[in-house]
Every structure is written in structure tokens, then in C-alpha cells.
């Protein structure tokens, strides 16, 4: 009787795990089963992974995917701690700005990491100081970066990560109504979103 109960429990547990996998609620580490209406971009945003890296991990050059297809997910090159730090900066810098502006602020951070003239880690980019001791980002100076991020800022970070390696390479942003540096106005503007101009 004891062995029978153990067999029933094991069978129910196996069935539950299988049902979670079928429903996409629990999948093997490193894989994703494509759901209806998903795209590489939506999957990239969900996991905070660059679309180009997901395609490369699956030897795919086209955008075509189909429901039920199993995709290999590459290891993230960005830690959970770095994602959260980015989200805190986005929340502090772009509070009250449109969602697209929040994505653009996160993109600037990633573009700086990938740019030869800036530090090569997210943390070092965010906390970068000039030779005069001023910080690259005002929230670091004021301490508002230490406030918790909200879900929208976290989603914006994931979207920027999905978009990584694409776009027009903005490495600066500023509010033209409050900027005091004349130098920043000399930079080529790539896009204006809300109160921020983005430039390279």
C-alpha cells in the first residue's frame, strides 16, 4: 500500500511537471517553447536577451518562428544585479517620461558599454566620474538612483537588452530646457522623446 501511494504521488508529480512544461510555465533551463503571437523580439524582451543573440544561438537569420518551436536561449551577459541597477537609473532619470524614453535611456547605458570611449561594464558606466569628479548621471550624484525601480523601468531595461546592437548608437541624452553644458548641444541628435534629446 505504501509503495502504491508513492507510485501515485510520483505519477501525479510527473504529470504536473509535464503540464507546466506544456503550458510554458516551467521550461528546461536555456530553452523556450514559442507561443502563438510571439516573435523573436517579444521573446527577447521577456528574458532580457538580445534578439541577435537568440537568432545566433539557433543558427537562424530570418525572423520566422512558429508556435511549438523550441528555441535555445543564450546565457545572459548581463547579471540580475546589473539589470536592477539599470532599472533604478532608468526610474530615476526618466520618471514621468514616455515609456519609449525609458527604453532609450537604458539603451544609452548599453551603447556606452559597447563604445570604446566609455567603461566596459554597466556598473562602471553608471558610476563613471569625470576627472573633475562630476558624475555622468545626475541620479548618482543626488542619490535618487538608490530608490527602488518600478516594473515599467524593469521592462524598459529588458526591451533595451532585446534591441541591443541595433539602432543609431546614442550615447548621450539631455533635457534641452535644463542642460547647462554647451558642449552637449554640439552633439548630433538622433531622436527626441518626451523632454529628452538623445545624441551621439
PDB file of N, CA, C and O in Angstrom, residues 22-24 32-39 42-43 65-69:
ATOM      1  N   UNK A  22       4.099  22.014 -20.826  1.00  0.00           N
ATOM      2  CA  UNK A  22       3.222  22.198 -21.978  1.00  0.00           C
ATOM      3  C   UNK A  22       2.646  23.606 -21.990  1.00  0.00           C
ATOM      4  O   UNK A  22       2.556  24.259 -23.022  1.00  0.00           O
ATOM      5  N   UNK A  23       2.270  24.099 -20.835  1.00  0.00           N
ATOM      6  CA  UNK A  23       1.690  25.435 -20.746  1.00  0.00           C
ATOM      7  C   UNK A  23       2.736  26.546 -20.803  1.00  0.00           C
ATOM      8  O   UNK A  23       2.402  27.711 -20.787  1.00  0.00           O
ATOM      9  N   UNK A  24       4.013  26.186 -20.846  1.00  0.00           N
ATOM     10  CA  UNK A  24       5.070  27.177 -20.918  1.00  0.00           C
ATOM     11  C   UNK A  24       5.351  27.860 -19.590  1.00  0.00           C
ATOM     12  O   UNK A  24       6.053  28.854 -19.550  1.00  0.00           O
ATOM     13  N   UNK A  32      13.160  27.839 -24.742  1.00  0.00           N
ATOM     14  CA  UNK A  32      11.856  28.496 -24.720  1.00  0.00           C
ATOM     15  C   UNK A  32      11.010  27.887 -25.823  1.00  0.00           C
ATOM     16  O   UNK A  32      11.455  27.777 -26.970  1.00  0.00           O
ATOM     17  N   UNK A  33       9.782  27.488 -25.476  1.00  0.00           N
ATOM     18  CA  UNK A  33       8.844  26.976 -26.470  1.00  0.00           C
ATOM     19  C   UNK A  33       8.002  28.147 -26.969  1.00  0.00           C
ATOM     20  O   UNK A  33       7.347  28.832 -26.177  1.00  0.00           O
ATOM     21  N   UNK A  34       8.055  28.383 -28.262  1.00  0.00           N
ATOM     22  CA  UNK A  34       7.374  29.528 -28.867  1.00  0.00           C
ATOM     23  C   UNK A  34       5.872  29.400 -28.700  1.00  0.00           C
ATOM     24  O   UNK A  34       5.283  28.354 -28.995  1.00  0.00           O
ATOM     25  N   UNK A  35       5.251  30.463 -28.223  1.00  0.00           N
ATOM     26  CA  UNK A  35       3.806  30.532 -28.040  1.00  0.00           C
ATOM     27  C   UNK A  35       3.185  31.282 -29.223  1.00  0.00           C
ATOM     28  O   UNK A  35       3.872  32.020 -29.926  1.00  0.00           O
ATOM     29  N   UNK A  36       1.863  31.101 -29.460  1.00  0.00           N
ATOM     30  CA  UNK A  36       1.207  31.854 -30.543  1.00  0.00           C
ATOM     31  C   UNK A  36       1.424  33.360 -30.370  1.00  0.00           C
ATOM     32  O   UNK A  36       1.450  33.869 -29.251  1.00  0.00           O
ATOM     33  N   UNK A  37       1.593  34.057 -31.463  1.00  0.00           N
ATOM     34  CA  UNK A  37       1.785  35.516 -31.497  1.00  0.00           C
ATOM     35  C   UNK A  37       3.105  35.989 -30.908  1.00  0.00           C
ATOM     36  O   UNK A  37       3.278  37.177 -30.662  1.00  0.00           O
ATOM     37  N   UNK A  38       4.048  35.090 -30.657  1.00  0.00           N
ATOM     38  CA  UNK A  38       5.360  35.517 -30.186  1.00  0.00           C
ATOM     39  C   UNK A  38       6.283  35.783 -31.378  1.00  0.00           C
ATOM     40  O   UNK A  38       6.128  35.201 -32.444  1.00  0.00           O
ATOM     41  N   UNK A  39       7.228  36.649 -31.148  1.00  0.00           N
ATOM     42  CA  UNK A  39       8.261  36.955 -32.134  1.00  0.00           C
ATOM     43  C   UNK A  39       9.603  36.879 -31.412  1.00  0.00           C
ATOM     44  O   UNK A  39       9.655  36.809 -30.175  1.00  0.00           O
ATOM     45  N   UNK A  42       9.620  39.753 -28.922  1.00  0.00           N
ATOM     46  CA  UNK A  42       8.852  39.536 -27.689  1.00  0.00           C
ATOM     47  C   UNK A  42       9.578  38.570 -26.751  1.00  0.00           C
ATOM     48  O   UNK A  42       9.573  38.752 -25.536  1.00  0.00           O
ATOM     49  N   UNK A  43      10.215  37.566 -27.319  1.00  0.00           N
ATOM     50  CA  UNK A  43      10.966  36.608 -26.504  1.00  0.00           C
ATOM     51  C   UNK A  43      12.188  37.299 -25.899  1.00  0.00           C
ATOM     52  O   UNK A  43      12.516  37.105 -24.729  1.00  0.00           O
ATOM     53  N   UNK A  65       9.505  32.262 -36.908  1.00  0.00           N
ATOM     54  CA  UNK A  65       9.405  31.234 -35.883  1.00  0.00           C
ATOM     55  C   UNK A  65       7.951  30.767 -35.862  1.00  0.00           C
ATOM     56  O   UNK A  65       7.069  31.448 -36.386  1.00  0.00           O
ATOM     57  N   UNK A  66       7.699  29.610 -35.269  1.00  0.00           N
ATOM     58  CA  UNK A  66       6.337  29.081 -35.269  1.00  0.00           C
ATOM     59  C   UNK A  66       5.981  28.508 -33.897  1.00  0.00           C
ATOM     60  O   UNK A  66       6.867  28.065 -33.162  1.00  0.00           O
ATOM     61  N   UNK A  67       4.695  28.571 -33.526  1.00  0.00           N
ATOM     62  CA  UNK A  67       4.270  28.042 -32.221  1.00  0.00           C
ATOM     63  C   UNK A  67       4.690  26.592 -32.042  1.00  0.00           C
ATOM     64  O   UNK A  67       4.593  25.782 -32.970  1.00  0.00           O
ATOM     65  N   UNK A  68       5.191  26.283 -30.872  1.00  0.00           N
ATOM     66  CA  UNK A  68       5.643  24.932 -30.561  1.00  0.00           C
ATOM     67  C   UNK A  68       7.118  24.720 -30.829  1.00  0.00           C
ATOM     68  O   UNK A  68       7.702  23.741 -30.358  1.00  0.00           O
ATOM     69  N   UNK A  69       7.743  25.634 -31.563  1.00  0.00           N
ATOM     70  CA  UNK A  69       9.167  25.526 -31.854  1.00  0.00           C
ATOM     71  C   UNK A  69       9.960  25.737 -30.563  1.00  0.00           C
ATOM     72  O   UNK A  69       9.650  26.608 -29.764  1.00  0.00           O
TER      73      UNK A  69
END
